[in-house]
Tab-separated table of C-alpha atoms in Angstrom:
chain	number	residue	atom	x	y	z
A	24	MET	CA	-11.819	-2.137	-24.006
A	25	VAL	CA	-13.208	1.289	-23.148
A	26	ALA	CA	-12.769	4.028	-25.764
A	27	THR	CA	-10.545	6.947	-24.785
A	28	SER	CA	-13.399	9.374	-25.451
A	29	LYS	CA	-15.510	7.616	-22.823
A	30	LYS	CA	-12.630	7.595	-20.364
A	31	ILE	CA	-12.257	11.345	-20.810
A	32	ALA	CA	-16.006	11.935	-20.550
A	33	TYR	CA	-16.261	9.926	-17.325
A	34	SER	CA	-13.284	11.793	-15.872
A	35	PHE	CA	-14.988	15.112	-16.615
A	36	ASN	CA	-17.125	14.661	-13.488
A	37	GLN	CA	-14.132	15.886	-11.521
A	38	VAL	CA	-14.536	19.400	-12.902
A	39	GLY	CA	-18.012	19.775	-11.446
A	40	LEU	CA	-17.232	18.156	-8.126
A	41	SER	CA	-13.998	20.092	-7.655
A	42	VAL	CA	-15.326	23.494	-8.703
A	43	LEU	CA	-18.107	23.576	-6.135
A	44	TRP	CA	-16.512	21.589	-3.321
A	45	GLN	CA	-13.181	23.408	-3.448
A	46	ALA	CA	-14.835	26.805	-3.797
A	47	PHE	CA	-16.983	25.997	-0.777
A	48	ASN	CA	-13.923	25.029	1.275
A	49	ALA	CA	-11.899	27.991	0.058
A	50	ILE	CA	-14.331	30.868	0.473
A	51	ALA	CA	-17.595	29.901	2.202
A	52	VAL	CA	-16.285	30.546	5.712
A	53	PHE	CA	-14.291	33.539	4.461
A	54	TYR	CA	-17.419	35.014	2.801
A	55	TYR	CA	-19.690	34.569	5.795
A	56	VAL	CA	-17.058	35.782	8.301
A	57	THR	CA	-15.445	38.717	6.475
A	58	VAL	CA	-18.191	39.861	4.083
A	59	LEU	CA	-21.373	39.100	6.038
A	60	ASN	CA	-19.705	39.519	9.462
A	61	VAL	CA	-21.015	36.279	10.937
A	62	PRO	CA	-18.808	35.507	13.999
A	63	GLY	CA	-15.983	33.162	12.946
A	64	THR	CA	-15.941	31.382	16.297
A	65	TYR	CA	-19.630	30.455	15.976
A	66	ILE	CA	-19.148	29.110	12.459
A	67	SER	CA	-16.080	27.100	13.527
A	68	ILE	CA	-17.901	25.594	16.518
A	69	GLY	CA	-20.924	24.852	14.349
A	70	MET	CA	-18.831	23.253	11.598
A	71	THR	CA	-17.001	21.106	14.153
A	72	VAL	CA	-20.224	19.713	15.597
A	73	TYR	CA	-21.936	19.558	12.209
A	74	GLY	CA	-18.990	17.690	10.684
A	75	LEU	CA	-19.364	14.818	13.129
A	76	PHE	CA	-23.001	14.307	12.121
A	77	ASN	CA	-22.277	15.052	8.472
A	78	ALA	CA	-19.703	12.261	8.360
A	79	LEU	CA	-22.623	9.855	8.639
A	80	PHE	CA	-23.794	11.002	5.182
A	81	ASN	CA	-20.964	9.051	3.613
A	82	LEU	CA	-21.765	5.859	5.497
A	83	LEU	CA	-25.392	6.257	4.503
A	84	ALA	CA	-24.503	6.991	0.861
A	85	GLY	CA	-22.171	3.982	0.641
A	86	TYR	CA	-24.641	1.587	2.221
A	87	VAL	CA	-27.602	2.812	0.143
A	88	SER	CA	-25.576	2.812	-3.087
A	89	ASP	CA	-24.518	-0.829	-2.703
A	90	ARG	CA	-28.159	-1.804	-2.126
A	91	THR	CA	-29.716	0.318	-4.901
A	92	LYS	CA	-31.412	-1.521	-7.767
A	93	THR	CA	-32.958	0.537	-10.576
A	94	ARG	CA	-33.192	0.303	-14.343
A	95	PHE	CA	-30.475	2.981	-14.477
A	96	GLY	CA	-28.133	0.955	-12.233
A	97	ARG	CA	-27.069	1.423	-8.630
A	98	ARG	CA	-24.564	4.313	-8.981
A	99	ILE	CA	-25.682	6.369	-11.996
A	100	PRO	CA	-29.129	7.500	-10.692
A	101	TYR	CA	-27.516	9.578	-7.955
A	102	ILE	CA	-25.460	11.484	-10.518
A	103	LEU	CA	-28.397	11.822	-12.899
A	104	PHE	CA	-30.869	13.216	-10.371
A	105	GLY	CA	-28.522	14.946	-7.931
A	106	SER	CA	-26.436	17.183	-10.194
A	107	LEU	CA	-28.946	19.990	-10.782
A	108	PRO	CA	-29.919	20.440	-7.091
A	109	PHE	CA	-26.211	20.382	-6.240
A	110	GLY	CA	-25.589	23.441	-8.415
A	111	VAL	CA	-28.729	25.300	-7.336
A	112	ILE	CA	-27.932	25.028	-3.629
A	113	PHE	CA	-24.380	26.313	-4.162
A	114	TYR	CA	-25.815	29.337	-5.964
A	115	PHE	CA	-28.083	30.223	-3.057
A	116	LEU	CA	-25.253	29.813	-0.530
A	117	PHE	CA	-23.712	32.954	-1.994
A	118	ASN	CA	-26.999	34.759	-2.535
A	119	PRO	CA	-28.272	34.983	1.055
A	120	PRO	CA	-31.209	37.134	2.114
A	121	ALA	CA	-30.701	40.353	4.061
A	122	ALA	CA	-30.853	39.145	7.648
A	123	SER	CA	-29.260	39.302	11.078
A	124	SER	CA	-26.060	37.418	11.918
A	125	THR	CA	-28.072	34.769	13.743
A	126	MET	CA	-30.390	34.164	10.795
A	127	LEU	CA	-27.450	34.110	8.393
A	128	LEU	CA	-25.783	31.498	10.593
A	129	ILE	CA	-28.942	29.340	10.434
A	130	TYR	CA	-29.210	29.940	6.678
A	131	PHE	CA	-25.571	28.927	6.180
A	132	PHE	CA	-25.883	25.647	8.064
A	133	THR	CA	-29.237	24.752	6.495
A	134	LEU	CA	-27.927	25.099	2.944
A	135	THR	CA	-24.601	23.537	3.866
A	136	PHE	CA	-26.493	20.489	5.167
A	137	PHE	CA	-28.236	19.870	1.842
A	138	PHE	CA	-25.192	20.833	-0.233
A	139	ASP	CA	-23.072	18.338	1.685
A	140	LEU	CA	-25.690	15.582	1.555
A	141	ILE	CA	-26.005	15.774	-2.227
A	142	TYR	CA	-22.239	16.095	-2.663
A	143	SER	CA	-21.777	12.918	-0.608
A	144	PHE	CA	-24.107	10.904	-2.843
A	145	ILE	CA	-22.739	12.257	-6.127
A	146	GLY	CA	-19.082	12.127	-5.123
A	147	LEU	CA	-19.309	8.640	-3.655
A	148	ASN	CA	-21.071	7.165	-6.662
A	149	THR	CA	-18.800	8.750	-9.259
A	150	GLY	CA	-15.879	7.339	-7.283
A	151	ALA	CA	-17.457	3.918	-6.781
A	152	LEU	CA	-17.781	3.526	-10.558
A	153	PHE	CA	-13.999	3.778	-11.011
A	154	PRO	CA	-12.810	0.384	-9.630
A	155	GLU	CA	-15.770	-1.331	-11.291
A	156	MET	CA	-15.190	0.204	-14.723
A	157	TYR	CA	-11.399	-0.119	-14.802
A	158	GLN	CA	-9.665	-3.283	-13.618
A	159	THR	CA	-6.088	-3.091	-14.916
A	160	LYS	CA	-3.351	-0.972	-13.363
A	161	LYS	CA	-2.645	0.642	-16.734
A	162	ASP	CA	-6.269	1.711	-17.217
A	163	ARG	CA	-6.543	2.917	-13.650
A	164	TYR	CA	-3.469	5.111	-13.893
A	165	GLN	CA	-4.533	6.470	-17.285
A	166	VAL	CA	-8.069	7.320	-16.170
A	167	SER	CA	-6.844	8.558	-12.797
A	168	ALA	CA	-4.478	10.923	-14.608
A	169	PHE	CA	-7.400	12.232	-16.685
A	170	GLN	CA	-9.449	12.600	-13.518
A	171	GLN	CA	-6.718	14.475	-11.708
A	172	MET	CA	-6.213	16.754	-14.714
A	173	PHE	CA	-9.905	17.686	-14.708
A	174	SER	CA	-9.956	17.846	-10.922
A	175	ILE	CA	-7.088	20.313	-11.070
A	176	VAL	CA	-8.942	22.384	-13.674
A	177	GLY	CA	-11.866	22.430	-11.251
A	178	MET	CA	-9.556	23.394	-8.408
A	179	ILE	CA	-8.059	26.234	-10.438
A	180	ILE	CA	-11.552	27.574	-11.034
A	181	GLY	CA	-12.877	26.792	-7.558
A	182	ILE	CA	-9.885	27.839	-5.486
A	183	ALA	CA	-7.744	30.204	-7.520
A	184	LEU	CA	-10.612	32.164	-9.090
A	185	ALA	CA	-13.393	31.994	-6.506
A	186	LYS	CA	-12.160	34.778	-4.245
A	187	SER	CA	-10.974	37.089	-7.012
A	188	LEU	CA	-14.166	36.649	-9.076
A	189	GLY	CA	-16.294	37.089	-5.970
A	190	LEU	CA	-14.568	40.371	-5.198
A	191	SER	CA	-14.568	41.650	-8.787
A	192	LEU	CA	-17.835	40.332	-10.288
A	193	GLY	CA	-19.846	39.874	-7.122
A	194	TRP	CA	-20.330	36.746	-5.030
A	195	GLY	CA	-23.731	35.911	-6.502
A	196	LEU	CA	-22.575	36.028	-10.119
A	197	MET	CA	-19.491	33.982	-9.285
A	198	ALA	CA	-21.682	31.307	-7.672
A	199	GLY	CA	-24.008	31.228	-10.681
A	200	LEU	CA	-21.136	30.716	-13.127
A	201	PHE	CA	-19.580	27.971	-10.997
A	202	SER	CA	-22.912	26.174	-10.612
A	203	LEU	CA	-23.472	26.180	-14.368
A	204	ILE	CA	-19.994	24.732	-15.003
A	205	ALA	CA	-20.572	22.007	-12.414
A	206	VAL	CA	-23.956	20.883	-13.706
A	207	ILE	CA	-22.778	20.712	-17.335
A	208	SER	CA	-19.662	18.714	-16.452
A	209	LEU	CA	-21.531	16.191	-14.286
A	210	TYR	CA	-24.099	15.482	-16.975
A	211	THR	CA	-21.337	15.203	-19.584
A	212	SER	CA	-19.670	12.514	-17.456
A	213	LEU	CA	-22.701	10.257	-17.812
A	214	TYR	CA	-21.718	9.630	-21.455
A	215	GLY	CA	-18.649	7.750	-20.257
A	216	SER	CA	-20.200	6.082	-17.200
A	217	PHE	CA	-21.348	2.473	-17.147
A	218	GLU	CA	-21.919	-0.314	-14.654
A	219	ASN	CA	-21.008	-3.997	-14.811
A	220	PRO	CA	-24.065	-6.174	-14.036
A	221	ALA	CA	-21.707	-9.025	-13.077
A	222	TYR	CA	-20.720	-7.106	-9.945
A	223	LEU	CA	-24.251	-7.040	-8.555
A	224	THR	CA	-24.144	-9.230	-5.445
A	225	ASN	CA	-26.281	-9.712	-2.376
A	226	PRO	CA	-25.346	-6.735	-0.173
A	227	LEU	CA	-24.486	-7.104	3.495
A	228	LYS	CA	-26.562	-5.522	6.231
A	229	PHE	CA	-25.326	-2.169	7.511
A	230	LYS	CA	-23.581	-3.338	10.688
A	231	GLU	CA	-21.999	-6.338	8.992
A	232	ALA	CA	-20.871	-4.245	6.016
A	233	THR	CA	-19.287	-1.588	8.248
A	234	VAL	CA	-17.549	-4.085	10.542
A	235	ASN	CA	-16.181	-6.124	7.629
A	236	THR	CA	-14.835	-2.970	6.005
A	237	LEU	CA	-13.038	-1.912	9.178
A	238	LYS	CA	-11.538	-5.407	9.572
A	239	ASN	CA	-9.555	-4.923	6.378
A	240	LYS	CA	-6.012	-4.262	7.611
A	241	LEU	CA	-4.973	-2.635	4.348
A	242	PHE	CA	-7.928	-0.280	4.499
A	243	ASN	CA	-7.235	0.695	8.102
A	244	SER	CA	-3.705	1.838	7.283
A	245	TYR	CA	-4.839	3.518	4.087
A	246	VAL	CA	-7.739	5.440	5.600
A	247	VAL	CA	-5.731	6.931	8.485
A	248	ALA	CA	-2.981	8.056	6.109
A	249	ASN	CA	-5.606	9.460	3.737
A	250	LEU	CA	-7.316	11.286	6.624
A	251	LEU	CA	-4.084	13.013	7.591
A	252	ILE	CA	-3.158	13.920	4.020
A	253	GLN	CA	-6.643	15.275	3.297
A	254	LEU	CA	-6.558	17.243	6.561
A	255	THR	CA	-3.335	18.882	5.429
A	256	THR	CA	-4.535	19.825	1.957
A	257	THR	CA	-7.995	20.966	3.124
A	258	MET	CA	-6.430	23.236	5.741
A	259	PHE	CA	-4.202	24.677	3.029
A	260	VAL	CA	-7.251	25.497	0.892
A	261	THR	CA	-9.103	27.129	3.796
A	262	LEU	CA	-6.118	29.047	5.166
A	263	THR	CA	-4.833	30.540	1.919
A	264	ALA	CA	-7.588	33.191	1.849
A	265	PHE	CA	-6.537	34.381	5.325
A	266	TYR	CA	-2.790	33.982	4.692
A	267	THR	CA	-2.870	36.078	1.524
A	268	LYS	CA	-4.931	38.808	3.188
A	269	TYR	CA	-3.189	39.183	6.544
A	270	VAL	CA	0.264	37.546	6.408
A	271	VAL	CA	1.626	38.246	2.930
A	272	ALA	CA	-0.908	40.490	1.214
A	273	LEU	CA	-1.625	39.564	-2.402
A	274	THR	CA	-3.749	41.436	-4.911
A	275	PRO	CA	-6.669	39.458	-6.420
A	276	THR	CA	-4.549	38.825	-9.520
A	277	GLN	CA	-1.530	37.687	-7.485
A	278	ASN	CA	-3.791	35.453	-5.389
A	279	SER	CA	-5.113	33.778	-8.539
A	280	ILE	CA	-1.556	33.296	-9.832
A	281	PHE	CA	-0.481	31.828	-6.473
A	282	LEU	CA	-3.254	29.254	-6.293
A	283	GLY	CA	-3.263	28.691	-10.040
A	284	SER	CA	0.456	27.889	-9.979
A	285	VAL	CA	-0.186	24.965	-7.617
A	286	PHE	CA	-2.511	23.348	-10.089
A	287	ILE	CA	-0.850	24.418	-13.337
A	288	VAL	CA	2.260	22.557	-12.182
A	289	ALA	CA	0.134	19.644	-10.952
A	290	ILE	CA	-1.486	18.965	-14.350
A	291	PRO	CA	1.651	17.769	-16.217
A	292	MET	CA	2.946	16.195	-12.995
A	293	SER	CA	-0.148	13.964	-12.879
A	294	PHE	CA	0.954	12.215	-16.068
A	295	ILE	CA	4.542	11.978	-14.837
A	296	TRP	CA	3.360	10.411	-11.565
A	297	ALA	CA	1.099	8.067	-13.595
A	298	LYS	CA	4.075	6.773	-15.589
A	299	SER	CA	6.071	6.410	-12.397
A	300	GLY	CA	3.196	4.426	-10.877
A	301	LEU	CA	3.578	1.766	-13.576
A	302	ARG	CA	7.195	1.253	-12.500
A	303	PHE	CA	6.933	1.686	-8.731
A	304	ALA	CA	4.498	0.597	-6.048
A	305	THR	CA	1.604	3.028	-5.637
A	306	VAL	CA	2.226	3.389	-1.906
A	307	ARG	CA	5.764	4.525	-2.675
A	308	ILE	CA	4.360	7.411	-4.741
A	309	ALA	CA	2.217	8.433	-1.767
A	310	ILE	CA	5.222	8.319	0.586
A	311	ILE	CA	7.403	10.452	-1.695
A	312	SER	CA	4.582	12.969	-2.138
A	313	SER	CA	4.121	13.246	1.645
A	314	VAL	CA	7.793	13.981	2.240
A	315	LEU	CA	7.881	16.606	-0.510
A	316	TYR	CA	4.738	18.368	0.723
A	317	ALA	CA	5.962	18.513	4.330
A	318	LEU	CA	9.291	20.042	3.313
A	319	ILE	CA	7.968	22.525	0.755
A	320	SER	CA	5.189	23.857	3.016
A	321	LEU	CA	7.803	24.966	5.557
A	322	GLY	CA	8.434	27.879	3.209
A	323	PHE	CA	5.226	29.545	4.406
A	324	LEU	CA	6.863	30.053	7.800
A	325	LEU	CA	9.389	32.432	6.261
A	326	ALA	CA	7.783	33.911	3.127
A	327	HIS	CA	7.482	37.709	3.104
A	328	THR	CA	6.958	38.634	-0.556
A	329	PRO	CA	4.303	37.754	-3.151
A	330	VAL	CA	6.969	36.199	-5.383
A	331	SER	CA	8.107	33.795	-2.667
A	332	VAL	CA	4.505	32.774	-1.875
A	333	ILE	CA	3.780	32.113	-5.558
A	334	ALA	CA	7.003	30.079	-5.886
A	335	ILE	CA	6.081	27.908	-2.878
A	336	GLY	CA	2.650	27.344	-4.401
A	337	ALA	CA	4.174	26.211	-7.686
A	338	PHE	CA	6.456	23.712	-5.960
A	339	LEU	CA	3.515	22.359	-3.950
A	340	GLY	CA	1.909	21.338	-7.238
A	341	ILE	CA	4.371	18.443	-7.448
A	342	PRO	CA	3.310	16.560	-4.286
A	343	VAL	CA	-0.355	17.596	-4.584
A	344	SER	CA	-0.655	15.764	-7.904
A	345	GLY	CA	1.155	12.768	-6.407
A	346	PHE	CA	-1.395	12.642	-3.568
A	347	MET	CA	-4.367	12.905	-5.878
A	348	LEU	CA	-3.212	10.112	-8.159
A	349	SER	CA	-1.807	7.610	-5.672
A	350	LEU	CA	-4.583	7.780	-3.066
A	351	HIS	CA	-7.229	7.159	-5.717
A	352	VAL	CA	-5.479	4.075	-7.072
A	353	LEU	CA	-4.613	2.769	-3.579
A	354	LEU	CA	-8.281	2.671	-2.562
A	355	SER	CA	-9.112	0.705	-5.713
A	356	ASP	CA	-6.386	-1.792	-4.796
A	357	VAL	CA	-7.865	-2.139	-1.304
A	358	ILE	CA	-11.318	-2.828	-2.780
A	359	ASP	CA	-9.870	-5.420	-5.172
A	360	PHE	CA	-8.177	-7.224	-2.300
A	361	ASP	CA	-11.441	-7.289	-0.349
A	362	ALA	CA	-13.257	-8.731	-3.396
A	363	GLU	CA	-10.623	-11.463	-3.690
A	364	GLN	CA	-11.181	-12.411	-0.059
A	365	THR	CA	-14.981	-12.098	0.167
A	366	GLY	CA	-16.259	-12.568	-3.386
A	367	ARG	CA	-18.211	-9.269	-3.145
A	368	ARG	CA	-17.612	-5.915	-4.838
A	369	ARG	CA	-18.364	-3.320	-2.153
A	370	GLU	CA	-17.109	-0.067	-3.659
A	371	GLY	CA	-19.961	1.924	-2.145
A	372	MET	CA	-19.246	0.880	1.426
A	373	TYR	CA	-15.498	1.418	1.110
A	374	TYR	CA	-15.946	4.887	-0.372
A	375	GLY	CA	-18.586	5.550	2.285
A	376	VAL	CA	-16.412	4.585	5.256
A	377	ASN	CA	-13.474	6.438	3.724
A	378	GLY	CA	-15.622	9.544	3.278
A	379	PHE	CA	-16.964	9.185	6.819
A	380	ILE	CA	-13.474	9.251	8.280
A	381	ILE	CA	-12.342	12.094	5.995
A	382	ARG	CA	-15.295	14.182	7.180
A	383	ILE	CA	-14.196	13.618	10.761
A	384	GLY	CA	-10.932	15.141	9.597
A	385	MET	CA	-12.862	18.222	8.503
A	386	SER	CA	-14.246	18.497	12.035
A	387	ILE	CA	-10.683	18.345	13.308
A	388	GLN	CA	-9.794	21.159	10.913
A	389	TYR	CA	-12.642	23.363	12.085
A	390	ALA	CA	-11.818	22.574	15.723
A	391	ILE	CA	-8.257	23.743	15.080
A	392	MET	CA	-9.552	26.881	13.369
A	393	GLY	CA	-12.008	27.517	16.202
A	394	ILE	CA	-9.264	27.307	18.810
A	395	PHE	CA	-7.160	29.628	16.695
A	396	PHE	CA	-9.930	32.247	16.288
A	397	ALA	CA	-10.653	32.135	20.013
A	398	THR	CA	-7.082	32.349	21.301
A	399	SER	CA	-4.905	34.114	18.721
A	400	GLY	CA	-6.322	37.621	19.007
A	401	TYR	CA	-7.733	37.467	15.469
A	402	ASP	CA	-10.318	40.213	14.784
A	403	ALA	CA	-12.305	39.991	11.542
A	404	ASN	CA	-13.071	43.720	11.723
A	405	LYS	CA	-9.399	44.667	11.439
A	406	ASN	CA	-7.385	44.712	8.228
A	407	VAL	CA	-4.114	44.400	10.178
A	408	GLN	CA	-3.901	41.555	12.681
A	409	VAL	CA	-1.833	41.295	15.859
A	410	SER	CA	1.488	39.410	15.708
A	411	SER	CA	0.076	36.357	17.523
A	412	ALA	CA	-2.552	35.929	14.799
A	413	ILE	CA	0.051	36.355	12.040
A	414	LEU	CA	2.325	33.745	13.629
A	415	GLY	CA	-0.674	31.455	14.062
A	416	PHE	CA	-1.561	31.623	10.369
A	417	ARG	CA	2.064	30.904	9.459
A	418	PHE	CA	2.221	27.858	11.731
A	419	LEU	CA	-1.117	26.402	10.602
A	420	ILE	CA	-0.231	26.536	6.902
A	421	GLY	CA	3.542	26.004	7.150
A	422	GLY	CA	4.450	24.114	10.326
A	423	MET	CA	1.498	21.913	11.138
A	424	PRO	CA	1.636	19.990	7.811
A	425	LEU	CA	5.052	18.631	8.827
A	426	ILE	CA	3.659	17.260	12.092
A	427	ILE	CA	0.555	15.774	10.459
A	428	LEU	CA	2.388	14.196	7.532
A	429	VAL	CA	5.082	12.598	9.700
A	430	ILE	CA	2.272	10.685	11.401
A	431	GLY	CA	0.780	9.942	7.978
A	432	LEU	CA	4.083	8.451	6.828
A	433	VAL	CA	3.957	5.962	9.692
A	434	PHE	CA	0.641	4.626	8.398
A	435	LEU	CA	1.764	4.589	4.751
A	436	ARG	CA	4.758	2.477	5.734
A	437	LYS	CA	2.435	0.227	7.718
A	438	TYR	CA	0.265	-0.125	4.594
A	439	ALA	CA	3.330	-1.096	2.571
A	440	SER	CA	4.434	-3.755	5.056
A	441	THR	CA	0.892	-5.144	5.444
A	442	GLU	CA	0.369	-5.347	1.683
A	443	LYS	CA	3.671	-7.121	1.214
A	444	LYS	CA	2.757	-9.607	3.944
A	445	LEU	CA	-0.750	-10.300	2.601
A	446	ARG	CA	-0.090	-10.194	-1.141
A	447	GLY	CA	3.600	-11.008	-1.373
A	448	SER	CA	4.544	-7.661	-2.946
A	449	ASN	CA	3.507	-4.006	-3.212
A	450	THR	CA	1.283	-3.267	-6.224
């Protein structure tokens, strides 16, 4: 039995990962486009193309992780040696040299490449430890709730405070503080991290490992649903900075309250969802969360006051926490089923393929944003945008989630029916 203190320590890795990753998603493009005046269309095109190549990082990280053999284990070394560079690179992303727009564009993509590569290895290996360390549904929901609580704390810092601190303290100082928080939390998590030597098996070759992963019918349904859900939430994170500047203008304090309300509500809801998960099938939690998110986000189509925007954000905290908890546990269930069928624990490859497909979703997001910047009449040099741009922002953050999540629900229901057919019931 794992001590609660170690469960909490392990879960603390989510603070570091969330702070830097969410801050990057929330303000990196905003900072380079609106502060440094790098053309938004160029960044969107670059991120779309880059995302397709970057998705391969996750496949590489998963494959290499499953094959790693060191005296520190196969997962832990990547956390141990990757955490400090992870923080340093984030710091320099927001401390660029004085240069032309072209050089800043090259600088942005160079640092983003290394930031993303290290994030892929750290994030995958912290995640791959979870199914190995915790085998019972009770432990998984308890630890997942801790993880989501710390992840939400990281999101509050990384999303709700990044823009306001950048504007008030300076972007460089904000990045330094966030990097320090991330590095400390990742090293703290090593106290609660361990590996089970019994799960060391002869790894498959790359092609065989990838093909076998994609043959898992449960995983196929899961990963498409997860892609669509992650696309929705990532677009929300990216779009809020634009929405609260051009559509319904919020002060830095109001912006922090808006984004903070999402996650303040999500923290207690994580433990409520965790208790519900012990009574209901995990996939059912994901389905309910999808329906709630799609309906609540429609409010952004009509909101006109700061109070209404903040209220919508608070209500979104309910399904966001449901997503975070259920998707994490569902992937562990998929990995368990694969181990039952093959006799191999392949957490690295499953997290790698999942991450690969999620990154493709990020390319889809940037493609959508690129089309929007090119066709909506948006002008980064203007504080007041034309009506077509305003309507576009409203649709992207309020209407598109409904379309995406309806498709996601189809795949969640397919997961439920497939699981019932293969295992006799929904876990």
